[in-house]
Short mmCIF file of C-alpha atoms in Angstrom, two decimals:
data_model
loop_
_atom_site.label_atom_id
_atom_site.label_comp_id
_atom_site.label_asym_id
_atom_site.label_seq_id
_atom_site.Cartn_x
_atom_site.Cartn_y
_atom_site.Cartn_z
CA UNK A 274 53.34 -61.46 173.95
CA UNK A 275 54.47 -61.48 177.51
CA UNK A 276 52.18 -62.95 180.42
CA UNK A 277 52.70 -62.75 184.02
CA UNK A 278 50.81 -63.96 186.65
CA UNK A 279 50.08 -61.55 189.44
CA UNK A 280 46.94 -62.85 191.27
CA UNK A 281 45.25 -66.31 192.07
CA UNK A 282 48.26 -68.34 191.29
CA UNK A 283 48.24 -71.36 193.51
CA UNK A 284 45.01 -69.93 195.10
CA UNK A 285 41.80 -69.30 194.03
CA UNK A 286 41.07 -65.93 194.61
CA UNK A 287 42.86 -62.52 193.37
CA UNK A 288 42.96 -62.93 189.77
CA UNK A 289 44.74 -61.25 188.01
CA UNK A 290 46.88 -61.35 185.01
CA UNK A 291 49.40 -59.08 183.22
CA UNK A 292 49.58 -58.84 179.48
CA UNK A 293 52.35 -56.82 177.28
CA UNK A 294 51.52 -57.21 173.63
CA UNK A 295 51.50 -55.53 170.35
CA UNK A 296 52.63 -52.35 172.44
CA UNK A 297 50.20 -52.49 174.70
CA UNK A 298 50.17 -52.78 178.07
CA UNK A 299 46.62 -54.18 179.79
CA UNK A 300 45.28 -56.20 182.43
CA UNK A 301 42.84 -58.99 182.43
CA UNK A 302 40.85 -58.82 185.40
CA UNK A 303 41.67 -57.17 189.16
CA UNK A 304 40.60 -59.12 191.82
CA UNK A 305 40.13 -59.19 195.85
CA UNK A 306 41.39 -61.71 198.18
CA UNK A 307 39.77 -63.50 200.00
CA UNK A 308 40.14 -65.17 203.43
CA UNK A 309 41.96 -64.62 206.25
CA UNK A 310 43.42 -61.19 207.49
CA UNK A 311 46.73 -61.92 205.80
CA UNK A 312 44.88 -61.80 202.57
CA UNK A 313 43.38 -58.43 203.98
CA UNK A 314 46.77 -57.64 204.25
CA UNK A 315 47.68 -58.79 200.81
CA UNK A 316 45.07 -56.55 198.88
CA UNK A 317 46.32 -53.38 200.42
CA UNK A 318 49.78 -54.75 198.94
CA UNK A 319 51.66 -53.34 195.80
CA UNK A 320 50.20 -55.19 192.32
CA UNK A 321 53.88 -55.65 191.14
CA UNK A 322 53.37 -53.27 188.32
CA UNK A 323 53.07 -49.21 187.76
CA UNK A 324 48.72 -49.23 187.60
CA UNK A 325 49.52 -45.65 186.01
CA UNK A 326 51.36 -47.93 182.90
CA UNK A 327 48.39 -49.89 182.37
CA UNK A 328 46.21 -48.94 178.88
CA UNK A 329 43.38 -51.36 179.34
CA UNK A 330 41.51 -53.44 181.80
CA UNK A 331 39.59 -56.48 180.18
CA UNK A 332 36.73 -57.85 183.16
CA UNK A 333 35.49 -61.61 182.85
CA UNK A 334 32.71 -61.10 185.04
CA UNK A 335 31.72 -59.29 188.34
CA UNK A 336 32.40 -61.59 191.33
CA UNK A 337 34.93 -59.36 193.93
CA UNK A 338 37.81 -61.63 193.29
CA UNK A 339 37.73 -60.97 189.68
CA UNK A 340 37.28 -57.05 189.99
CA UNK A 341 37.26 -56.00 193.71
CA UNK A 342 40.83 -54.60 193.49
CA UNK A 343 40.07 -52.65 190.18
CA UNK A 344 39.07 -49.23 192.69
CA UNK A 345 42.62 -49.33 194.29
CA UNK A 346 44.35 -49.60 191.09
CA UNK A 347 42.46 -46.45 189.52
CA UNK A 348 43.14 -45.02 193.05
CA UNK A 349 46.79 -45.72 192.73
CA UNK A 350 46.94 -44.12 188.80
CA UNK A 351 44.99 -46.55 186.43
CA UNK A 352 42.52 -44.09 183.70
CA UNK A 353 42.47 -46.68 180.74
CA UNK A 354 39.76 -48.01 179.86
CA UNK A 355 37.65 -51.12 181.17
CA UNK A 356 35.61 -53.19 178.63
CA UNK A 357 33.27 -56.31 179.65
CA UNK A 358 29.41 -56.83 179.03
CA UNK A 359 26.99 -54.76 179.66
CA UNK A 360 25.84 -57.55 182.49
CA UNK A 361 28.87 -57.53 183.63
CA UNK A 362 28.95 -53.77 183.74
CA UNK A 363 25.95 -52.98 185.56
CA UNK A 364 26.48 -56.38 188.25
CA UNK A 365 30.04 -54.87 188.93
CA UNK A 366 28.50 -51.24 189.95
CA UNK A 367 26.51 -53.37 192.42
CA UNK A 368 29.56 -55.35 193.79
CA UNK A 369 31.95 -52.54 194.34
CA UNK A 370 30.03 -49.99 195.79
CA UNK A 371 28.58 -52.24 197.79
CA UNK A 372 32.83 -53.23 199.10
CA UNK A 373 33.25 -49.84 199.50
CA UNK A 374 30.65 -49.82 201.88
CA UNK A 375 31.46 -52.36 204.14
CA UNK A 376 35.53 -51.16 204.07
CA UNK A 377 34.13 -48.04 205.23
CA UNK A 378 31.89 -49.59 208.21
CA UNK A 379 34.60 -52.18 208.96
CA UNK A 380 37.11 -49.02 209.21
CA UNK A 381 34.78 -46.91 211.23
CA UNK A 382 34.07 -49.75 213.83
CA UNK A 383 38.14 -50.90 214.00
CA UNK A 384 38.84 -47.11 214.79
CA UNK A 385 35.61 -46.50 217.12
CA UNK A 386 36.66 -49.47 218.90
CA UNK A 387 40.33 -48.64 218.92
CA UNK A 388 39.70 -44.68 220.32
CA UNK A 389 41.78 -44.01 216.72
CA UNK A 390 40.63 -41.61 213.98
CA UNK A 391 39.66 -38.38 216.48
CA UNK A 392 42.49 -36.51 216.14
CA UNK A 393 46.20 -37.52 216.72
CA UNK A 394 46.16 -40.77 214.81
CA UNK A 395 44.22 -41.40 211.65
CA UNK A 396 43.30 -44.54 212.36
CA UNK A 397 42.78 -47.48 209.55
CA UNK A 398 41.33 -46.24 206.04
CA UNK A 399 39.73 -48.79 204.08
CA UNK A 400 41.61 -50.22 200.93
CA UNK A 401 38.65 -47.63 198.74
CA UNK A 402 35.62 -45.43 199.37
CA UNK A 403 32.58 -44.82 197.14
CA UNK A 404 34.28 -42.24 195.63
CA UNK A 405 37.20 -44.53 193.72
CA UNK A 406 34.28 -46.69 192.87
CA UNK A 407 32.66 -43.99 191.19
CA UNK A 408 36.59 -43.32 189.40
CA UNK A 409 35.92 -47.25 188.13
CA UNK A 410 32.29 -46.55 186.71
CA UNK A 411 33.81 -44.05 184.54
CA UNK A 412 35.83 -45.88 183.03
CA UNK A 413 33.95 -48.85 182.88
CA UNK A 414 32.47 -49.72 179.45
CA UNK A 415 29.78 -52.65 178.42
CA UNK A 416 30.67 -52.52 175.04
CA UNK A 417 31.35 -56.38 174.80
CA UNK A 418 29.12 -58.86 173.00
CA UNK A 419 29.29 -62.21 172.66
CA UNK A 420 31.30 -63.57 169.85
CA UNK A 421 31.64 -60.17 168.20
CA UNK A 422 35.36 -59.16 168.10
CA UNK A 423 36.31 -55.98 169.32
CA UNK A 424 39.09 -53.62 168.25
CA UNK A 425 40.71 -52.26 171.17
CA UNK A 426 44.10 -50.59 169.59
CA UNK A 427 45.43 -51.31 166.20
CA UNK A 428 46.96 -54.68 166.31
CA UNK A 429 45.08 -55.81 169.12
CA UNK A 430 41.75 -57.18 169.48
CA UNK A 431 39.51 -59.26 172.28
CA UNK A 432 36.55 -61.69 171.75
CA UNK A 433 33.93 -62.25 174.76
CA UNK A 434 32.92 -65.69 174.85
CA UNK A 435 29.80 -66.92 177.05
CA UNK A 436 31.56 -68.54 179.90
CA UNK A 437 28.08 -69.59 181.48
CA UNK A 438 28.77 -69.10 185.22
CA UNK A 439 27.46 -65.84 185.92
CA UNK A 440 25.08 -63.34 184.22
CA UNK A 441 27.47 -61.36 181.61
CA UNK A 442 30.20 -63.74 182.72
CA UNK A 443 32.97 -64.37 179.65
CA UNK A 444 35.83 -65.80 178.29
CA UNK A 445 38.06 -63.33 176.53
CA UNK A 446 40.13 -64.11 173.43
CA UNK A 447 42.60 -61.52 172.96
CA UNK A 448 44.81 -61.57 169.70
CA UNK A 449 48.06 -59.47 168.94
CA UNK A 450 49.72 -58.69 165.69
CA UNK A 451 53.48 -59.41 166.83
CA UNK A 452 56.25 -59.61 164.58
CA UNK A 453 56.34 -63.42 163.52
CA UNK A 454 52.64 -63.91 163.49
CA UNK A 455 49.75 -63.61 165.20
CA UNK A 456 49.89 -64.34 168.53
CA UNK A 457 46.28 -65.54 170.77
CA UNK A 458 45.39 -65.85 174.38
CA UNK A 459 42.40 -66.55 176.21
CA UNK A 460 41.52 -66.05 179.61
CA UNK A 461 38.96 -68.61 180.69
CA UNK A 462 37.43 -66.37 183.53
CA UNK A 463 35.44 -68.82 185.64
CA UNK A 464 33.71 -71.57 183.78
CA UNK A 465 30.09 -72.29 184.10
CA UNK A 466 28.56 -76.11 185.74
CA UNK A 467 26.17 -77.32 182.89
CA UNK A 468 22.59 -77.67 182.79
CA UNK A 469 22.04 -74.88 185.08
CA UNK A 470 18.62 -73.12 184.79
CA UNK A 471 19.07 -69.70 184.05
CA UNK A 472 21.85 -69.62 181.70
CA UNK A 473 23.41 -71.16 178.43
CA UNK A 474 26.83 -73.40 179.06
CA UNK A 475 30.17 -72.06 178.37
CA UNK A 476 31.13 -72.03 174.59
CA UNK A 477 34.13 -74.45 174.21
CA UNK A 478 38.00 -72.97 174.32
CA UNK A 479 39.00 -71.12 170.97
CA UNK A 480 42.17 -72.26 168.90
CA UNK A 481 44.78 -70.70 170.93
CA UNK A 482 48.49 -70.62 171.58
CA UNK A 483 48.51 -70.08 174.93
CA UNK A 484 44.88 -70.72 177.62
CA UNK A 485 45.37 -69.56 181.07
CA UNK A 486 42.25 -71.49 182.58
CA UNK A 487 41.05 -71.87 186.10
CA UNK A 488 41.11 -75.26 188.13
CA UNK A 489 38.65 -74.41 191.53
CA UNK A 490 37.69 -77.98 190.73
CA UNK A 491 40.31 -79.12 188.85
CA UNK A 492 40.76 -82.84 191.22
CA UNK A 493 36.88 -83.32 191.65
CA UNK A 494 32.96 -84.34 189.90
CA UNK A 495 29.76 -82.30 191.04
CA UNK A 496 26.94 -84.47 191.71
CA UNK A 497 24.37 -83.91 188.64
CA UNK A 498 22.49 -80.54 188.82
CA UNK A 499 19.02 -82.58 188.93
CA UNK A 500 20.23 -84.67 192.20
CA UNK A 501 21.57 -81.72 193.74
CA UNK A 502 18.02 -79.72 193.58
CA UNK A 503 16.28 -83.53 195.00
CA UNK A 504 18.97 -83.33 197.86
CA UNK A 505 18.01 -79.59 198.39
CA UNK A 506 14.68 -79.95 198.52
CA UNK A 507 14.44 -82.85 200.77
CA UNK A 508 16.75 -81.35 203.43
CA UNK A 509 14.41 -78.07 202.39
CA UNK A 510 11.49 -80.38 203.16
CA UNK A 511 11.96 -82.45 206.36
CA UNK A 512 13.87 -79.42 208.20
CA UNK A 513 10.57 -77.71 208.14
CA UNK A 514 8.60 -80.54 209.13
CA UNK A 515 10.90 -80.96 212.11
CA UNK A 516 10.34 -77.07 212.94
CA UNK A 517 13.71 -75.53 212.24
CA UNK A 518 14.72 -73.12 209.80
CA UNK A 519 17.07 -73.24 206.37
CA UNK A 520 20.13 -71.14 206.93
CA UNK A 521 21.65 -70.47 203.10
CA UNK A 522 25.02 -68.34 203.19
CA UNK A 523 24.16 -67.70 199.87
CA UNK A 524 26.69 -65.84 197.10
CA UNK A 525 24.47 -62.35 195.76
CA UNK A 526 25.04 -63.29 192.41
CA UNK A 527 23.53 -66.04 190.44
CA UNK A 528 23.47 -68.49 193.17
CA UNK A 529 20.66 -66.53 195.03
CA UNK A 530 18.74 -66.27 191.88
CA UNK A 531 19.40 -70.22 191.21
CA UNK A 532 18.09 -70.85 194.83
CA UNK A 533 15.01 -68.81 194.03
CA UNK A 534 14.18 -69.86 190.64
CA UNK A 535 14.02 -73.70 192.26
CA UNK A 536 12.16 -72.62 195.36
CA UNK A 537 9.43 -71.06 193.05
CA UNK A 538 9.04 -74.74 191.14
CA UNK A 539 8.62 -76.51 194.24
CA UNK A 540 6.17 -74.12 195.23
CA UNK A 541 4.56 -74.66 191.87
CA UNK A 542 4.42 -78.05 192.64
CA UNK A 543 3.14 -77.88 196.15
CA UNK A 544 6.29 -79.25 197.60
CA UNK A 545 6.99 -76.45 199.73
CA UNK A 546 4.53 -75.86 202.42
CA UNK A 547 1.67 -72.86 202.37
CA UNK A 548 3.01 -69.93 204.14
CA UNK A 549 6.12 -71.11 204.29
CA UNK A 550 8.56 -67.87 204.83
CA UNK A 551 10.94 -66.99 202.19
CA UNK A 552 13.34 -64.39 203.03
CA UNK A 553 16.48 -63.02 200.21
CA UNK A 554 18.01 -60.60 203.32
CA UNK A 555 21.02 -59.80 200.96
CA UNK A 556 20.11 -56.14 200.12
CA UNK A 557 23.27 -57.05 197.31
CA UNK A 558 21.41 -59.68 195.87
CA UNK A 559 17.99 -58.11 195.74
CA UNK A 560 19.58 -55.60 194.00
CA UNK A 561 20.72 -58.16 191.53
CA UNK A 562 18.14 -60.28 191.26
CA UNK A 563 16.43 -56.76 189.30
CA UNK A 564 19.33 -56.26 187.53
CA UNK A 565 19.06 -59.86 186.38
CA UNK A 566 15.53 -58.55 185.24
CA UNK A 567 16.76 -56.27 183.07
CA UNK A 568 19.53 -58.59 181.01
CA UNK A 569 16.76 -61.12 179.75
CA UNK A 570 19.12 -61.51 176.72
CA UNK A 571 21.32 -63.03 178.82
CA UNK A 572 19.32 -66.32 179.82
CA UNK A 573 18.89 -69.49 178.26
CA UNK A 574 15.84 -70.07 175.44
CA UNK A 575 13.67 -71.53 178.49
CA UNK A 576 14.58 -68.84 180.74
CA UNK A 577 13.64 -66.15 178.10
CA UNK A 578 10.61 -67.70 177.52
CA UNK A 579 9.06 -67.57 181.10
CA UNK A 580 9.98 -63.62 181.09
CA UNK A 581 8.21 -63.49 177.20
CA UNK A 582 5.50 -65.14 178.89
CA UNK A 583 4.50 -62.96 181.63
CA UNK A 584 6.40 -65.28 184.35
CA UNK A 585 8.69 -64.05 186.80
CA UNK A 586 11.64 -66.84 187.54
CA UNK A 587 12.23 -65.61 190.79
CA UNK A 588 8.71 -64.91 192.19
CA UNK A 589 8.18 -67.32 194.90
CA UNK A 590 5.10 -67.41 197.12
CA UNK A 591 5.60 -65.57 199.93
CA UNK A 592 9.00 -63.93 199.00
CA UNK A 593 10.17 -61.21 201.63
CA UNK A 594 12.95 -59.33 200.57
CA UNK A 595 14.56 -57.68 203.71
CA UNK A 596 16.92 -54.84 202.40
CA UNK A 597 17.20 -52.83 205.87
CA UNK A 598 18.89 -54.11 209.08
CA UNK A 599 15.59 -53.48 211.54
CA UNK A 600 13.85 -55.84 209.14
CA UNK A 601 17.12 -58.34 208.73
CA UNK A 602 16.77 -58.21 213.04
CA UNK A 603 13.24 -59.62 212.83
CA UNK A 604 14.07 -62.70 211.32
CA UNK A 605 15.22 -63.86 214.69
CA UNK A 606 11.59 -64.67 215.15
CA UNK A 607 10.98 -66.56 212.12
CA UNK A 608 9.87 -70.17 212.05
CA UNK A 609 9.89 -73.20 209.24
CA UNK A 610 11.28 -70.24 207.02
CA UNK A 611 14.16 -70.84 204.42
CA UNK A 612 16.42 -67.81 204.95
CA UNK A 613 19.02 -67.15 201.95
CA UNK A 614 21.93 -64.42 203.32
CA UNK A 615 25.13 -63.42 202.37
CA UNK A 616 27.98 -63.77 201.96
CA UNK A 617 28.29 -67.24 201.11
CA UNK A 618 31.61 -68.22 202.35
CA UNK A 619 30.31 -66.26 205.82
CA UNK A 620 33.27 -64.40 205.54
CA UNK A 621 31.07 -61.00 206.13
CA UNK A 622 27.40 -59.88 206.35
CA UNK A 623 24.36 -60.69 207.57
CA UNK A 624 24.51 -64.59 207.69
CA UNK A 625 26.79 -64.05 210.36
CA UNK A 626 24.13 -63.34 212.59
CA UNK A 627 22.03 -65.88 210.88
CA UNK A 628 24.69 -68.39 211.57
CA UNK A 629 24.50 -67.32 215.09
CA UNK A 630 21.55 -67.99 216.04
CA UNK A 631 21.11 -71.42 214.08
CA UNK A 632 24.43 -73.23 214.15
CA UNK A 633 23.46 -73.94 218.34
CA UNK A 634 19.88 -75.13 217.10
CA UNK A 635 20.03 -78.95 216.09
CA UNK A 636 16.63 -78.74 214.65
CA UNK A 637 17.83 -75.93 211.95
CA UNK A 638 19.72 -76.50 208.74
CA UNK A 639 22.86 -74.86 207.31
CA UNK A 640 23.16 -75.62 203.66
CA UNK A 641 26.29 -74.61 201.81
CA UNK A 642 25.79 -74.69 197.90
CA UNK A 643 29.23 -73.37 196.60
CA UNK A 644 32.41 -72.94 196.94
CA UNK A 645 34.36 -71.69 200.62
CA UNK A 646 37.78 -70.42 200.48
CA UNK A 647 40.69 -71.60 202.95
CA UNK A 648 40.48 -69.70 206.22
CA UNK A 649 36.56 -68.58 206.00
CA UNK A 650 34.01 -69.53 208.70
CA UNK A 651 31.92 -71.36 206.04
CA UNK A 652 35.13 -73.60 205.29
CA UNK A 653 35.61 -74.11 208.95
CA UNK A 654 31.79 -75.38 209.44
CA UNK A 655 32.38 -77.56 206.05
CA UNK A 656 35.34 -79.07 207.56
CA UNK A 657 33.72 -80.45 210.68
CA UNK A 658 34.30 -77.66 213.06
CA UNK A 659 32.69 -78.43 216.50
CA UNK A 660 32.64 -74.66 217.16
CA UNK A 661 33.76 -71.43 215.19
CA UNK A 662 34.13 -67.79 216.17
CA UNK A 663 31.55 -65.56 215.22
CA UNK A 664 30.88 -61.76 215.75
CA UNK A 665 33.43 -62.62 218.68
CA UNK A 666 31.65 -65.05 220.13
CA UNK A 667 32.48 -68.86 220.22
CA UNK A 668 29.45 -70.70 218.38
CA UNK A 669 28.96 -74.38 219.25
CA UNK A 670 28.02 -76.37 216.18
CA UNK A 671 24.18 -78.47 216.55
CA UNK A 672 22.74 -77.78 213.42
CA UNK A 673 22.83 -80.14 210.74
CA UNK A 674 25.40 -79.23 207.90
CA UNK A 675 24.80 -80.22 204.34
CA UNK A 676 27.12 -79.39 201.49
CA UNK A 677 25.36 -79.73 197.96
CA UNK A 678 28.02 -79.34 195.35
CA UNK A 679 26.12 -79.44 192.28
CA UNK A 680 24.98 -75.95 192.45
CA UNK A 681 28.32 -74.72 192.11
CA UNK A 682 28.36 -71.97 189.75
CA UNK A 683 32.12 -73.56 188.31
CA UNK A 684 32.57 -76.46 186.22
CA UNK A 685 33.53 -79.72 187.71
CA UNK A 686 36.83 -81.39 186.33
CA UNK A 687 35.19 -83.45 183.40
CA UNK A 688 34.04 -80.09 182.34
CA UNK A 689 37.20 -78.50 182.42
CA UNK A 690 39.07 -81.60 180.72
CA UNK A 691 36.29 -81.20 178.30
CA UNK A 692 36.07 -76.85 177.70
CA UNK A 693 40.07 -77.50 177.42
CA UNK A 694 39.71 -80.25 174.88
CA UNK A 695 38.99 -77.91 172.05
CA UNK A 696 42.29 -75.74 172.30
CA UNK A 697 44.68 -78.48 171.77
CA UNK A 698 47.66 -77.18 170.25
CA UNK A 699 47.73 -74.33 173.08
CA UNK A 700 50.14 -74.12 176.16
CA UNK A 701 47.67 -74.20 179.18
CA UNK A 702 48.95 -72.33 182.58
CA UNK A 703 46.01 -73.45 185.62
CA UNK A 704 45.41 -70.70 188.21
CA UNK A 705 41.87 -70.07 190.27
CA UNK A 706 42.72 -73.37 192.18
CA UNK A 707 44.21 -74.58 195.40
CA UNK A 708 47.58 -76.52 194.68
CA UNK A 709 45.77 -79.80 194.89
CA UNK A 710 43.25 -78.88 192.48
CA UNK A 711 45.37 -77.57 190.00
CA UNK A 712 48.06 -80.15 189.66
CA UNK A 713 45.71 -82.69 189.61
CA UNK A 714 44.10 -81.16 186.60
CA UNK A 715 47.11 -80.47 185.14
CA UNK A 716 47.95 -84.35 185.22
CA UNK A 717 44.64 -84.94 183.79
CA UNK A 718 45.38 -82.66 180.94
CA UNK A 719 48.66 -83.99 179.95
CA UNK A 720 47.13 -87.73 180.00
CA UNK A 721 44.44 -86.33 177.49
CA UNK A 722 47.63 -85.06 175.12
CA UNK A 723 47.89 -81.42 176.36
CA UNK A 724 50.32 -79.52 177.85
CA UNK A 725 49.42 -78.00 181.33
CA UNK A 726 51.45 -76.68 184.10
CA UNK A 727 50.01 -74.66 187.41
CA UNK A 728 51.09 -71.34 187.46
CA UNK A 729 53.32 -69.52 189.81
CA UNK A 730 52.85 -66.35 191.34
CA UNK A 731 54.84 -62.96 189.77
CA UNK A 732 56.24 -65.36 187.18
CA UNK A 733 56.30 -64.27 183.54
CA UNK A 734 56.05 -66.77 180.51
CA UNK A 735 56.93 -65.63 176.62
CA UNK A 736 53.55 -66.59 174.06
CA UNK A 737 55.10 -67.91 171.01
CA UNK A 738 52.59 -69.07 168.14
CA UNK A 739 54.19 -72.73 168.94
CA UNK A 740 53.36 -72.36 172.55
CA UNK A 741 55.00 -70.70 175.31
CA UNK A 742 57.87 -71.60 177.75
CA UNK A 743 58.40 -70.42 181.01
CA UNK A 744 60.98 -67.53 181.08
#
């Protein structure tokens, strides 16, 4: 069994990882970057392997930097087959056409404003259209339950674990029959925060010989999921009562739905003011929130009980959901309204505009409530920036900033040390984390008896039923 690292190796975004085993040659996940331009630059890049020679593509979950690149590589020869959850199926339809999209628009406004694509020069083509994205749906299977092992080729089989940080969201065990044994992988996809209200927490790490796990917050705690939603609403409550808005750059999936679900409780208990506006202008994540309808099977025992009763988790009192721009416009005008928009690292869509208009306002709120890669506007605000470029215009920054943590959708490092606790014969390799994050967890893991390294990008390690050494 034969492993190589080809995305989000000393970085959190891009993952991707290259598996050769019992003759087969698959993928699990193919993600975006995300960032800055050069990361632009780096998904239009070569994936270091023949995407015609790959059999099988096995999807975690649908957040673009776990399948956004999956288009280009059917584009550039991949026709195997896909296999995730159904979830995870019908929330990745969603994300990709919805990248396709906005590459298109971005493409058509560089080359509109460049004089390009009438004629003589082409101009820029985005990295994939709808129509590549449609090449990915066909291919795309939701034949993946939890805990039931499927057979994907003889010799070779994959088990979907609940990873609990996204709806359909997994953990894949994949096991080989390789001369010399049985050999056993798994893929920790992104790993749920506990206690969160929608879904169940991540089943603990299988017996393994090898875990390749991710580290986002490999050298750091959350703050409790119950202090997090009294820090929210407070900052919810007194930036009303001073007369400004709530700015969320909020992430389309689960996070929105999170947001909403604890909106409608304080609602229920009169904590947020009568005719308060309420506005989801994420056309993306209205479209999840009713596909999130649809996977009740998905939820936690509480959750499933509100939708067996009649009660809709995200219904809150005076809920707009603004799904075209004229309507997104309007919102200029609103006042003492909460306004959730994405994307939540403000690297794109509409929040930009939100941002805008209420970064100069000092009576306004911008609350971050996950995570913000290197080199995005919402890490630049995070960090302390007195001003940031937006929509090419410099934005001074008035508004007050608040970072809540706890709603992160990935566990903390206790959580990791403890998910990782229950593998501990394997060989763990750390990727989805910054270089800090992931050495420091790495440390961590090797006090608690384990032995962890951080990956490295385009390197290839051999899985061996004692472990696996670096090649």
């Amino acid at each position: 069994m034969r492993l190589t690292f080809r995305g989000a190796a000393g970085e959190v975004t891009g993952s991707c990882h290259e598996l050769e085993t019992a003759g087969r040659h698959l993928l699990v996940d193919c993600g975006m970057y995300q960032g800055s331009r050069q990361l632009a630059e780096d998904n239009a890049a070569g994936f270091g392997f023949d995407a015609a020679a790959i059999e099988l593509l096995l999807l975690t979950h649908a957040h673009l930097d776990h399948c956004g690149r999956i288009p280009l590589l059917v584009k550039r020869g991949f026709r195997g087959r896909i296999v995730t959850t159904a979830a995870t199926r019908d929330l990745a339809a969603l994300v990709l056409q919805d990248a396709a999209g906005l590459q298109e628009e971005e493409a058509r406004h560089h080359n509109h404003n460049h004089g390009q694509g009438n004629g003589g020069d082409a101009g820029e083509a985005p990295l994939y259209d709808a129509n590549d994205v449609a090449g990915v749906l066909r291919l795309m299977e939701g034949s993946a339950v939890y805990d039931a092992p499927l057979e994907l080729a003889p010799g070779l089989r994959a088990t979907f674990r609940n990873a609990g940080h996204i709806l359909g969201s997994a953990s894949i065990l994949v096991e080989a029959e390789e001369p010399g044994g049985v050999r056993r992988a798994v893929f920790s996809g992104d790993l749920g925060n506990r206690d969160k209200p929608l879904l169940n927490p991540p089943e603990p790490a299988p017996a393994a010989d090898a875990v390749i796990m991710e580290s986002t917050y490999g050298d750091r705690s959350h703050r409790s999921v119950a202090d997090s939603v009294r820090e929210f609403q407070q900052v919810v409550a007194e930036t009303l009562a001073r007369g400004g808005n709530v700015v969320i750059p909020t992430f389309a999936l689960e996070r929105a739905q999170d947001l909403l679900f604890y909106l409608r409780e304080m609602a229920e208990r009169k904590e947020l003011p009568a005719g308060t506006g309420v506005y989801l202008d994420s056309p993306m994540a209205i479209s999840a929130t009713g596909i999130f309808r649809r996977h009740p099977e998905a939820f936690n025992p509480e959750t499933r009980e509100l939708f067996a009763e009649g009660r809709d988790p995200f219904a809150v009192p005076g809920l707009e959901m603004t799904r075209d721009r004229r309507a997104s416009a309007a919102l200029a005008a609103a006042r003492r309204a909460v306004i959730m928009a994405g994307s939540g690292m403000a690297a794109g869509g509409r929040i930009r505009y939100h941002l805008r208009q209420h970064l100069p306002d000092a009576a306004s709120s911008i609350v971050f409530v996950g995570y913000a890669a290197a080199g995005t506007a919402a890490r630049q605000i995070i960090d302390g920036a007195r001003e940031v470029r937006l929509l090419g215009e410099t934005v001074p920054v008035r508004a007050q900033i608040h970072t809540i943590g706890g709603f992160s959708a990935h566990a903390d490092r206790a959580e990791l040390l403890q998910w990782a606790a229950s593998a501990p014969g394997a060989r763990i390799y750390l990727v989805h984390g910054e270089g800090a994050a992931a050495s420091s967890l790495a440390a961590a893991l090797r006090q608690q008896g384990q032995a962890a390294a951080a990956a490295q990008a385009g390197a290839s390690v051999e899985i061996a039923a004692a472990g696996a050494a670096a090649r």
